[in-house]
Each structure stands twice: as structure tokens, then as C-alpha cells.
PDB file of C-alpha atoms and ligand atoms in Angstrom:
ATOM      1  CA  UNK A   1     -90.255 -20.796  24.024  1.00 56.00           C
ATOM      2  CA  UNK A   2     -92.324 -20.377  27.655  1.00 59.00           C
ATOM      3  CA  UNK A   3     -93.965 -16.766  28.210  1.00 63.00           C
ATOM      4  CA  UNK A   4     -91.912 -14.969  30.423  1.00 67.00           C
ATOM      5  CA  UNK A   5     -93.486 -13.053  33.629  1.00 68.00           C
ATOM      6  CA  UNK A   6     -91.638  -9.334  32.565  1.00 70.00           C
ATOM      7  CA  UNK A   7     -90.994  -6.924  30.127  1.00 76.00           C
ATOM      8  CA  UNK A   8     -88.246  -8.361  27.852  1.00 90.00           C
ATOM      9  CA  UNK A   9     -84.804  -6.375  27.458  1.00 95.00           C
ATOM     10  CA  UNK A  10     -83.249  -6.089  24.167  1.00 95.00           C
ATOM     11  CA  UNK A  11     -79.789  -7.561  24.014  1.00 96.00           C
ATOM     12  CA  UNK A  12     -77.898  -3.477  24.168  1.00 97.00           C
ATOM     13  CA  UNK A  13     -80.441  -2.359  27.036  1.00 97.00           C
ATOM     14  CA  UNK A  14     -79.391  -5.947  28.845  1.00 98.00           C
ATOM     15  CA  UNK A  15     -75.793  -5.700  28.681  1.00 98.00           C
ATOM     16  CA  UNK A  16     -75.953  -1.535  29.456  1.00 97.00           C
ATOM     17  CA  UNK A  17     -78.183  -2.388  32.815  1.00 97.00           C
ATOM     18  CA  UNK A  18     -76.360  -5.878  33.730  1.00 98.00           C
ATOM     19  CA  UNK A  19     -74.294  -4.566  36.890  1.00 98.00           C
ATOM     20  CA  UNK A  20     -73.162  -7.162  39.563  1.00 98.00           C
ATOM     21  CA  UNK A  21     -75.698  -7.222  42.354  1.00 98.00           C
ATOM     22  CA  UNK A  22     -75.125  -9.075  45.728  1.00 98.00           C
ATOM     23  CA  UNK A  23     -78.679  -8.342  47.619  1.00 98.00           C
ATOM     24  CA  UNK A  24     -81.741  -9.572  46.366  1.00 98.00           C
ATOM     25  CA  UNK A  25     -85.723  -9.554  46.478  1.00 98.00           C
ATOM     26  CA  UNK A  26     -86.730 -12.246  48.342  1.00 98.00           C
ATOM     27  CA  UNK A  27     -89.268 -13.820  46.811  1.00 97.00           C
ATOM     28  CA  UNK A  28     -88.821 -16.840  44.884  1.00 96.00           C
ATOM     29  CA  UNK A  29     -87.711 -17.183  41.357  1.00 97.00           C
ATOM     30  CA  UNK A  30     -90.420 -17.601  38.536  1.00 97.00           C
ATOM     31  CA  UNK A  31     -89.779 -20.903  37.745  1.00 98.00           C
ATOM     32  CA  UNK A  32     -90.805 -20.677  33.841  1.00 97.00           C
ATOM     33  CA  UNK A  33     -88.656 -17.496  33.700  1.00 97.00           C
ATOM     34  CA  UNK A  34     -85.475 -19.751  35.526  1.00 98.00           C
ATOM     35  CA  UNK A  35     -86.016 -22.475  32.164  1.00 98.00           C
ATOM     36  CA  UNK A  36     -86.294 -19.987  30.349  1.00 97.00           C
ATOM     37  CA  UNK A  37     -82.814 -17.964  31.069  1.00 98.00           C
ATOM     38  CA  UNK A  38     -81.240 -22.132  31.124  1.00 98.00           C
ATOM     39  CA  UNK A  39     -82.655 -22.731  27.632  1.00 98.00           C
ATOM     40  CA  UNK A  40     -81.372 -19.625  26.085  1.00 98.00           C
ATOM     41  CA  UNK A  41     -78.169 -19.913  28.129  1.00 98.00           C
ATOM     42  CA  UNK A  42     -78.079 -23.247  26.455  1.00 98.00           C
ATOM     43  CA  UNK A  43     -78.400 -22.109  23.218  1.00 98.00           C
ATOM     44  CA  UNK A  44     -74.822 -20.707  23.547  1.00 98.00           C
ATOM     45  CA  UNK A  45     -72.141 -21.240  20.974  1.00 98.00           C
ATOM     46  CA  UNK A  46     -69.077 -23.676  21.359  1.00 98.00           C
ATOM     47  CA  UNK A  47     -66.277 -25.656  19.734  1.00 97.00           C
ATOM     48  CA  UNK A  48     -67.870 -28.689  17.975  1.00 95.00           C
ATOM     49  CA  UNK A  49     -70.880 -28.133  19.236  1.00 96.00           C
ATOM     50  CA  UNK A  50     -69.466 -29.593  22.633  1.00 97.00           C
ATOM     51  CA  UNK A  51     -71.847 -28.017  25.125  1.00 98.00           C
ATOM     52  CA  UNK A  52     -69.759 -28.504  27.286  1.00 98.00           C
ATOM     53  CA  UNK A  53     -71.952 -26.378  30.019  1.00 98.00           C
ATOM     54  CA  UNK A  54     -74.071 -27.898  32.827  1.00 98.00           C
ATOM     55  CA  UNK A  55     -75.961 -26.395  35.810  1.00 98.00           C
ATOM     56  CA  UNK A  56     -76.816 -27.369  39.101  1.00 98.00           C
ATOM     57  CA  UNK A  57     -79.529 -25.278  40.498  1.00 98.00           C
ATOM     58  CA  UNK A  58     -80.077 -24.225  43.794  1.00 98.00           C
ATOM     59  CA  UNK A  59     -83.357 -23.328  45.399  1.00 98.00           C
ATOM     60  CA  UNK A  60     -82.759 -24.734  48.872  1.00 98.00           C
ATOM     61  CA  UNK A  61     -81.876 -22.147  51.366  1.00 98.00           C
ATOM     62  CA  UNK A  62     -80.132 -25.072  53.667  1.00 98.00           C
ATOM     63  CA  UNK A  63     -77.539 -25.697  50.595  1.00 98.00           C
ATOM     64  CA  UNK A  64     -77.178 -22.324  50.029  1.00 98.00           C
ATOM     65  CA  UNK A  65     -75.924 -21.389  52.978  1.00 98.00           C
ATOM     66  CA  UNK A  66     -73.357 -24.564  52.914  1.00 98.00           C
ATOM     67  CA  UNK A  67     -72.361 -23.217  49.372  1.00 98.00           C
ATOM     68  CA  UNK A  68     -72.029 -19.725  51.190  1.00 98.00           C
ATOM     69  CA  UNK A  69     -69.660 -21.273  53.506  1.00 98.00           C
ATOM     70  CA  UNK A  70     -67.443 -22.370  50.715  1.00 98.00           C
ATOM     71  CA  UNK A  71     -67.431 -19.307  49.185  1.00 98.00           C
ATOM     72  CA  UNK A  72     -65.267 -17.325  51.711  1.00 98.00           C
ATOM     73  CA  UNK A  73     -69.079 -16.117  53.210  1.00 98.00           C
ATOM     74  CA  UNK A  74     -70.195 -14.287  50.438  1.00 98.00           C
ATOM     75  CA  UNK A  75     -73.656 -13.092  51.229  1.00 98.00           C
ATOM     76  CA  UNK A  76     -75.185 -13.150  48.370  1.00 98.00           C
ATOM     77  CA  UNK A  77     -75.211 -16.942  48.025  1.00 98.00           C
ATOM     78  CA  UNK A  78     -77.758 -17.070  50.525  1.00 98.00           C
ATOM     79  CA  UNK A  79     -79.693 -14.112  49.744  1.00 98.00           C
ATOM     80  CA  UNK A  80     -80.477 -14.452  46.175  1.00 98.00           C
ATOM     81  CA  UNK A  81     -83.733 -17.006  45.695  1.00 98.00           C
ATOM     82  CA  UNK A  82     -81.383 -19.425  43.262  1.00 98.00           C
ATOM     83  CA  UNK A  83     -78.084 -19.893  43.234  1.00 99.00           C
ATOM     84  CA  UNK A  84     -76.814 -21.227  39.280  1.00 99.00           C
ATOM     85  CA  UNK A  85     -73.595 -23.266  39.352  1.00 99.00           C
ATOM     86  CA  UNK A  86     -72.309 -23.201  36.060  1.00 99.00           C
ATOM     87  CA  UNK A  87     -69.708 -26.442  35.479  1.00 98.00           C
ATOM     88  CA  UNK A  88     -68.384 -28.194  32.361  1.00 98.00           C
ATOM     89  CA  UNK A  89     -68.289 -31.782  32.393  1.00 98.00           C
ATOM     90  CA  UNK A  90     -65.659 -32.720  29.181  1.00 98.00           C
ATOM     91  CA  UNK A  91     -66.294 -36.369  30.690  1.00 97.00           C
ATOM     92  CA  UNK A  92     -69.840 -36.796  29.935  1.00 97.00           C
ATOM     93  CA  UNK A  93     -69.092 -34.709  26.392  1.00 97.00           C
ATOM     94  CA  UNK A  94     -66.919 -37.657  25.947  1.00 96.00           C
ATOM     95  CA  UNK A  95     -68.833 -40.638  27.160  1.00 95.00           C
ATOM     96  CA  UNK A  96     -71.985 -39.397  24.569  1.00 94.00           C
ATOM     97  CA  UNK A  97     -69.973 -37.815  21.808  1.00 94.00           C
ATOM     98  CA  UNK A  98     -72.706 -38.826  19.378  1.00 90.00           C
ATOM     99  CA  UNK A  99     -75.099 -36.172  21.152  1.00 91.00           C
ATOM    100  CA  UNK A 100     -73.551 -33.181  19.622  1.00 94.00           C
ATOM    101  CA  UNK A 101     -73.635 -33.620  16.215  1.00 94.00           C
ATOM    102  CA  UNK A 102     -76.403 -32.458  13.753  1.00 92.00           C
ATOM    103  CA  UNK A 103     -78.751 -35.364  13.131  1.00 90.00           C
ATOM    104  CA  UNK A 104     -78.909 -34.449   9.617  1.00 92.00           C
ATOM    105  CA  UNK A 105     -75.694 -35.664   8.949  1.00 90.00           C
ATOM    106  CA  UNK A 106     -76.743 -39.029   8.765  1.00 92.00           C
ATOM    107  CA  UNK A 107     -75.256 -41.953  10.811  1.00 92.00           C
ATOM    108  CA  UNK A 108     -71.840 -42.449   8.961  1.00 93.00           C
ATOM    109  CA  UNK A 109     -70.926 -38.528   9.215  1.00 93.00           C
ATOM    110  CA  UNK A 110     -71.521 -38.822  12.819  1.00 93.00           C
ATOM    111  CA  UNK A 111     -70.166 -42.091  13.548  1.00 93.00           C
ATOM    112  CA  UNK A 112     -67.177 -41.126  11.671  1.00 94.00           C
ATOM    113  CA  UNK A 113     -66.607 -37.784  13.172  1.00 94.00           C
ATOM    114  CA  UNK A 114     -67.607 -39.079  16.511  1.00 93.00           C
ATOM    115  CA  UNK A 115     -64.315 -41.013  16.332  1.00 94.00           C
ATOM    116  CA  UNK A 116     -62.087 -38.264  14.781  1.00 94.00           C
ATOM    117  CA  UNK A 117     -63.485 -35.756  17.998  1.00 95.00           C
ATOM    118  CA  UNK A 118     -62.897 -39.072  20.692  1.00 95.00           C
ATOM    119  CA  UNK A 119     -59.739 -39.373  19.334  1.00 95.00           C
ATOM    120  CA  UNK A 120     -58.470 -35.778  18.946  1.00 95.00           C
ATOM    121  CA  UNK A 121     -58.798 -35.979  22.969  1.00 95.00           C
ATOM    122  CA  UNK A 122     -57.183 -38.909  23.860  1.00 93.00           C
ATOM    123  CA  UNK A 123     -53.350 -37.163  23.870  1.00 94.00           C
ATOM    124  CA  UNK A 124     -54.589 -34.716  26.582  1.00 96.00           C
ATOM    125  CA  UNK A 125     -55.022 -36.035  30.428  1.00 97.00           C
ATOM    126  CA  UNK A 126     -58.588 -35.426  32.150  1.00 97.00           C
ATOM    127  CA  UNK A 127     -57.016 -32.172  33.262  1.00 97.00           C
ATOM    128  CA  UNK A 128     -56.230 -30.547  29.904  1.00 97.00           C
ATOM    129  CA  UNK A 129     -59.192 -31.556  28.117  1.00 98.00           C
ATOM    130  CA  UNK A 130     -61.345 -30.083  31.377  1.00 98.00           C
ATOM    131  CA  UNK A 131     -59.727 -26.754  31.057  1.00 98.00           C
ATOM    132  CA  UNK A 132     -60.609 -26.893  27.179  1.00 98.00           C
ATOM    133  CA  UNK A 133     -64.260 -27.710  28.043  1.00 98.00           C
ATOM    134  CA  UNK A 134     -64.173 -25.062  30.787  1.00 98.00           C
ATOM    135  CA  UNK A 135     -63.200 -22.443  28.638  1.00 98.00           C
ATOM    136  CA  UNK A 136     -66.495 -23.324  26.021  1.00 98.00           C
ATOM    137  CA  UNK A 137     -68.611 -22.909  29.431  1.00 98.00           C
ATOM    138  CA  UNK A 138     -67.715 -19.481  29.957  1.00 98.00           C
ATOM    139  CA  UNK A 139     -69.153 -18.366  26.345  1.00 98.00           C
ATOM    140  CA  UNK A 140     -72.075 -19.742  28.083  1.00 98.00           C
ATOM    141  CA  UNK A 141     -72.138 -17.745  31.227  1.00 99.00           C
ATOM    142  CA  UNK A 142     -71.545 -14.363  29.359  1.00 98.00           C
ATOM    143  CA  UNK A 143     -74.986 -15.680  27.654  1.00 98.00           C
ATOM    144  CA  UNK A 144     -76.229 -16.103  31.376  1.00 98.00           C
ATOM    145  CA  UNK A 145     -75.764 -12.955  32.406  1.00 98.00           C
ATOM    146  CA  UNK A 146     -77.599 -11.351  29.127  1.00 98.00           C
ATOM    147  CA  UNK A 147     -80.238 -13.603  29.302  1.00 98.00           C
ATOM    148  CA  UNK A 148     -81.288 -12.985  32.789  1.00 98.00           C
ATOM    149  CA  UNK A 149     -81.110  -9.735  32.863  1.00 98.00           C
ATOM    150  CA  UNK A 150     -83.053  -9.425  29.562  1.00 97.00           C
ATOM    151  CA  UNK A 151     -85.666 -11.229  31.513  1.00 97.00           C
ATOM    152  CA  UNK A 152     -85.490  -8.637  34.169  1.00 97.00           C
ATOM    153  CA  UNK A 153     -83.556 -10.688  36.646  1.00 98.00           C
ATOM    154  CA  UNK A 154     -80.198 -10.149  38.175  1.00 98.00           C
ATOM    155  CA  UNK A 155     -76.877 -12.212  39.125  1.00 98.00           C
ATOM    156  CA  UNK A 156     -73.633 -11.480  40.007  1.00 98.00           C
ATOM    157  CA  UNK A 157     -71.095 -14.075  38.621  1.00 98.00           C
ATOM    158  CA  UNK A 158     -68.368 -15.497  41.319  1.00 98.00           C
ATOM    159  CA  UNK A 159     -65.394 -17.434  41.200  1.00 98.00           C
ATOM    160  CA  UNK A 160     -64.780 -16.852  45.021  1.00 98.00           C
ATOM    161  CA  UNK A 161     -65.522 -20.000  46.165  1.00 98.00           C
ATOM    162  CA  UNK A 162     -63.520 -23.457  46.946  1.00 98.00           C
ATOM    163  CA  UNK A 163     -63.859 -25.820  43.967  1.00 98.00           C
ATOM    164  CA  UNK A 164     -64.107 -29.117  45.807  1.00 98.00           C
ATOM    165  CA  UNK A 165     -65.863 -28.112  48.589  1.00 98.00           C
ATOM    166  CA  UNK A 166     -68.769 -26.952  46.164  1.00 98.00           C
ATOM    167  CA  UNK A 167     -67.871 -30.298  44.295  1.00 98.00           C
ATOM    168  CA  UNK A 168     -68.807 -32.146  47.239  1.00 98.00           C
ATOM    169  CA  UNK A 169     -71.648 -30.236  48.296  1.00 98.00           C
ATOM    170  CA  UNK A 170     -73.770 -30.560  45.146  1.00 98.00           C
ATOM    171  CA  UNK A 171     -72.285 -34.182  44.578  1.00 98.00           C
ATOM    172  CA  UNK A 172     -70.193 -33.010  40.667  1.00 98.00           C
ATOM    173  CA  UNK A 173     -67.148 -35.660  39.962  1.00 98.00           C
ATOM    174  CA  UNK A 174     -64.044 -34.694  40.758  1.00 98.00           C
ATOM    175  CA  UNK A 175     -63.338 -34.400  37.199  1.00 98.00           C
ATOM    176  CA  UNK A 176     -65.873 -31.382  36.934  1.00 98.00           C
ATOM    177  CA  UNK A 177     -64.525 -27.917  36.806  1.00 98.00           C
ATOM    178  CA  UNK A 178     -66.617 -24.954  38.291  1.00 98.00           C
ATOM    179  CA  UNK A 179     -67.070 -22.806  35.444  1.00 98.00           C
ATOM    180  CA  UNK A 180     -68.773 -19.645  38.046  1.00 98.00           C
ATOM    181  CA  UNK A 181     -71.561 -20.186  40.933  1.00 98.00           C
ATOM    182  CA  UNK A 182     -74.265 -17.537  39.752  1.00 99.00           C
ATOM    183  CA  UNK A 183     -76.362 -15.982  42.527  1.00 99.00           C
ATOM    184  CA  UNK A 184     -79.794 -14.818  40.466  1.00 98.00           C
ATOM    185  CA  UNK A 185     -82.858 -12.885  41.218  1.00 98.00           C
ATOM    186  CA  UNK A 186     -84.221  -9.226  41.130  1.00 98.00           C
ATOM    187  CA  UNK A 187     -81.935  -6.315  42.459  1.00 98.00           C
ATOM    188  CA  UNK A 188     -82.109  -4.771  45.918  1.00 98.00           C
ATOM    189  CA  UNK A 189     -79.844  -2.310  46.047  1.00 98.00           C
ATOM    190  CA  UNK A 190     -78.383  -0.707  42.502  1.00 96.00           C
ATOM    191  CA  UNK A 191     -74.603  -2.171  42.391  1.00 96.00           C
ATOM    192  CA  UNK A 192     -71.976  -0.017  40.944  1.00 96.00           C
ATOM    193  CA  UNK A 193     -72.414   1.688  37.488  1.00 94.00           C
ATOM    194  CA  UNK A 194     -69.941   0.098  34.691  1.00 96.00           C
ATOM    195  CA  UNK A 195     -66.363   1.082  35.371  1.00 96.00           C
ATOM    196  CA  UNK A 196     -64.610  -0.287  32.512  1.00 97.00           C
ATOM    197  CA  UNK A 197     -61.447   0.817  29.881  1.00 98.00           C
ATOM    198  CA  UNK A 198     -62.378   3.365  26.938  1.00 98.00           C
ATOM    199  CA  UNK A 199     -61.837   1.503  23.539  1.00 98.00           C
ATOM    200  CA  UNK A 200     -58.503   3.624  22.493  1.00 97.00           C
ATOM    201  CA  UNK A 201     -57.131   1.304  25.933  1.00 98.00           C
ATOM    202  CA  UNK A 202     -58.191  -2.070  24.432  1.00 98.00           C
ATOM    203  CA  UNK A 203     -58.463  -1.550  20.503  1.00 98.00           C
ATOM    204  CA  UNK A 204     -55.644  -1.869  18.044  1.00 98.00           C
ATOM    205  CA  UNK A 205     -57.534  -0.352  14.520  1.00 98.00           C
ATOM    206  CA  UNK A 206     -55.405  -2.225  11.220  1.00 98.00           C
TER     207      UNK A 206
HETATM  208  C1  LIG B   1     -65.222 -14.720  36.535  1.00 69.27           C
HETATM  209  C2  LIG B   1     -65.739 -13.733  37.557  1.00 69.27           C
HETATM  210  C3  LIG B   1     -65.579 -14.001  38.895  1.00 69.27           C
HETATM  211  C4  LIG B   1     -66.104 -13.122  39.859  1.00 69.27           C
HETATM  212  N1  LIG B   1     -66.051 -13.466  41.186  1.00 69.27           N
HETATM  213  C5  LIG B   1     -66.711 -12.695  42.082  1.00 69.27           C
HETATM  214  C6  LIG B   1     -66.823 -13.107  43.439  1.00 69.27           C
HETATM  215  O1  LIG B   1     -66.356 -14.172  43.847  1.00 69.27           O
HETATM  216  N2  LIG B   1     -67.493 -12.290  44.289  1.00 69.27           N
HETATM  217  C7  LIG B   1     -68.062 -11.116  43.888  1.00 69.27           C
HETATM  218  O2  LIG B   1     -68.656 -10.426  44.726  1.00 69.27           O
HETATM  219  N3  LIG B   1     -67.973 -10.695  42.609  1.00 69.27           N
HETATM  220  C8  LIG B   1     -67.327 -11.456  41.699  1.00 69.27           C
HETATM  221  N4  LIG B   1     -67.272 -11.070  40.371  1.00 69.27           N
HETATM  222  C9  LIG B   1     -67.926  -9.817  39.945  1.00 69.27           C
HETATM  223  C10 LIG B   1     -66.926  -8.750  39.488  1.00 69.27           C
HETATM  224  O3  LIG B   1     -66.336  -8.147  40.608  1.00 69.27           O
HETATM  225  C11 LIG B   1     -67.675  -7.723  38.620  1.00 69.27           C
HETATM  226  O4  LIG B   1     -68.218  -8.367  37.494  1.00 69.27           O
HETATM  227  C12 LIG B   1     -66.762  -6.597  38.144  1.00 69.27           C
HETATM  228  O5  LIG B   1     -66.290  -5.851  39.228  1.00 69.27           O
HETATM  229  C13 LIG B   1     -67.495  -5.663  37.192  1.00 69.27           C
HETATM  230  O6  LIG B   1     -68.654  -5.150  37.794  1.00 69.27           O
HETATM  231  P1  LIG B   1     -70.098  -5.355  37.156  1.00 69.27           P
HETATM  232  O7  LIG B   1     -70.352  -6.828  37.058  1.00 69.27           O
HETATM  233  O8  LIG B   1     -71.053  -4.691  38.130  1.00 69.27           O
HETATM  234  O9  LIG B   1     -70.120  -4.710  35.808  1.00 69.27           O
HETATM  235  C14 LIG B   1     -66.733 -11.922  39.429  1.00 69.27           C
HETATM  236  C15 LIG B   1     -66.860 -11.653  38.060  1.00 69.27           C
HETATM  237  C16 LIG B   1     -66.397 -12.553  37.131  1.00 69.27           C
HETATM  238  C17 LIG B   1     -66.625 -12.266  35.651  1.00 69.27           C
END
């Protein structure tokens, strides 16, 4: 755990005061603070223990604005001090299976269940099994959002944006799918207060 440069947010005052915000303060990013919203992004929940989730982080106003440019010209890619793109790579997962199991299982648990994960995969083409993995990685950008703004620090997440162009930008294989590009720093302006459905909308009671 690094020390963190403001006052920490509990998890309910984080998720009342996360609000999509598109202009930034622009000064650069804390870079202990950035590791520190990664490693507790990271420590995210997912299927197996796939971890499916990597990042590509942007500091680099040049490649922001050519990310910018891919996504339809949203401002805020270039605004915001770092730019997180969130992607799954089920590939990689694949090619170093052994990585996400417990070392205390011992060496025949894993080898063993390495083989029973490998081969529970091999029905499904690069393009099924990518979806799968892309659906772990958004468990891990709902922890994004929480765990920047309980740092202080603001995002908005954003799927506007044209997959391979940002592909080819940050140099991700093709096989890589964009889980959200996730514009980050401290608010400017004070985005729009939650508009969301009451609970007797979304909640069947048994
Ligand atoms: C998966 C996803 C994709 C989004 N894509 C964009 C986007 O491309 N551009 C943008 O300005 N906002 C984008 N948003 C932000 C939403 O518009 C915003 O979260 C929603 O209106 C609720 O507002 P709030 O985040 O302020 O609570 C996206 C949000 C999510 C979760």
C-alpha cells in the first residue's frame, strides 16, 4: 500500500460523489496515487481468478489527442492529465494460465486445473472467449471508478471511441477487446448530479 496525496473517501461517500466529469485540472496526475487506483483496481474480483483486465496508460498529450481523434473528438481525452484504457487480453490469460491460480495449491492442483481451464476454452473461437474475458474486465472498471474517486480523483468512463483505431494507436493485438478508455484526474466543472431509476423500477422483492 503507497500513501496517497488526499483525504481518502469511504466506499458510500465514493460512489454518492462519483459523477462523470469531462474537464479537468490540469496539472499532472500524482503518480503514486495513479498505482495506487491500478493496484486496487487490480484487486478486482473475476471468474477463476482470470484477471482478465489490463491497462495502457496514457500521459502523453501527443497520444492523447490521436486517441481523441478516435473517439468521435471527445474532449476530455485530451484534457484530463491520464487517459486509462481498460482492455482484456483472454490471449495472454491463456498463454500463462498457471499465473492465476493460488500458489498454495501446490504444483499438481495447478497443473491439473491449469489443463481443465485451457481446455474448457478450446470449443469457443478467439472471439467468444474475448467477449467472456471482456465481460470479467468490466467488474474491474466499476472498481476503477470507486477507487479513483475514493482517492479524490475523477474519470468519466467511455465507450465512444473506434476499437481498432485505439488498437493501433497504443499497439494492443487485434485479439484485444477495449473494455472502456478512462479519462482521469480532478474535476473542473461539477458534471450532472445522479439521475438514475428508484428501486421499486429495478427491484423484484421474493
Ligand atoms: C460503458 C460506458 C460508456 C460510456 N461512454 C461514454 C462516452 O463515450 N462519452 C461520454 O461522454 N460519456 C460516456 N459514458 C458516461 C455516461 O454517459 C454516464 O456514466 C451516465 O450518463 C451516468 O452519469 P454519471 O456517470 O455522471 O453518473 C459512458 C458510461 C459507461 C458506463
Amino acid at each position: 500500500m503507497t500513501t496517497v496525496t488526499s483525504r481518502v473517501l469511504d466506499t458510500r461517500e465514493a460512489i454518492e460523489t462519483r459523477r462523470s466529469i469531462r474537464k479537468f485540472v490540469q496539472e499532472p496526475l500524482n503518480q503514486d496515487d495513479l498505482r495506487e487506483i491500478l493496484r486496487l483496481t487490480s484487486l478486482a474480483p473475476s471468474a477463476n481468478n482470470v484477471q482478465t483486465w489490463r491497462f495502457a496508460v496514457v500521459q502523453n498529450k501527443d497520444l492523447q489527442e490521436k486517441l481523441q481523434e478516435a473517439a468521435y473528438n471527445q474532449g476530455q481525452v485530451s484534457n484530463a492529465p491520464a487517459v486509462i484504457v481498460l482492455y482484456s487480453d483472454m490471449e495472454d490469460v491463456l498463454s500463462n494460465v498457471h499465473d492465476i491460480f493460488h500458489p498454495g495449491m501446490g504444483e499438481e492442483q495447478i497443473k491439473e486445473r491449469a489443463e481443465r481451464f485451457r481446455a474448457s476454452f478450446e470449443g469457443q473461437s478467439v472471439e467468444e472467449r474475448g467477449a467472456w474475458a471482456n465481460a470479467q474486465a468490466n467488474i474491474a472498471l466499476g472498481y476503477l471508478l470507486i477507487a479513483a474517486r475514493s482517492l479524490g480523483y475523477d474519470t468519466v468512463p467511455m465507450l465512444g471511441f473506434d476499437p481498432q483505431k485505439v488498437r493501433d494507436l497504443l499497439g494492443l493485438p487485434a485479439h484485444a477487446h477495449i473494455t472502456a478508455m478512462v479519462p482521469v484526474g480532478k474535476r473542473a466543472e461539477e458534471g450532472f448530479p445522479h439521475h438514475r431509476h428508484g428501486l421499486d423500477r429495478l427491484v423484484r422483492w421474493y
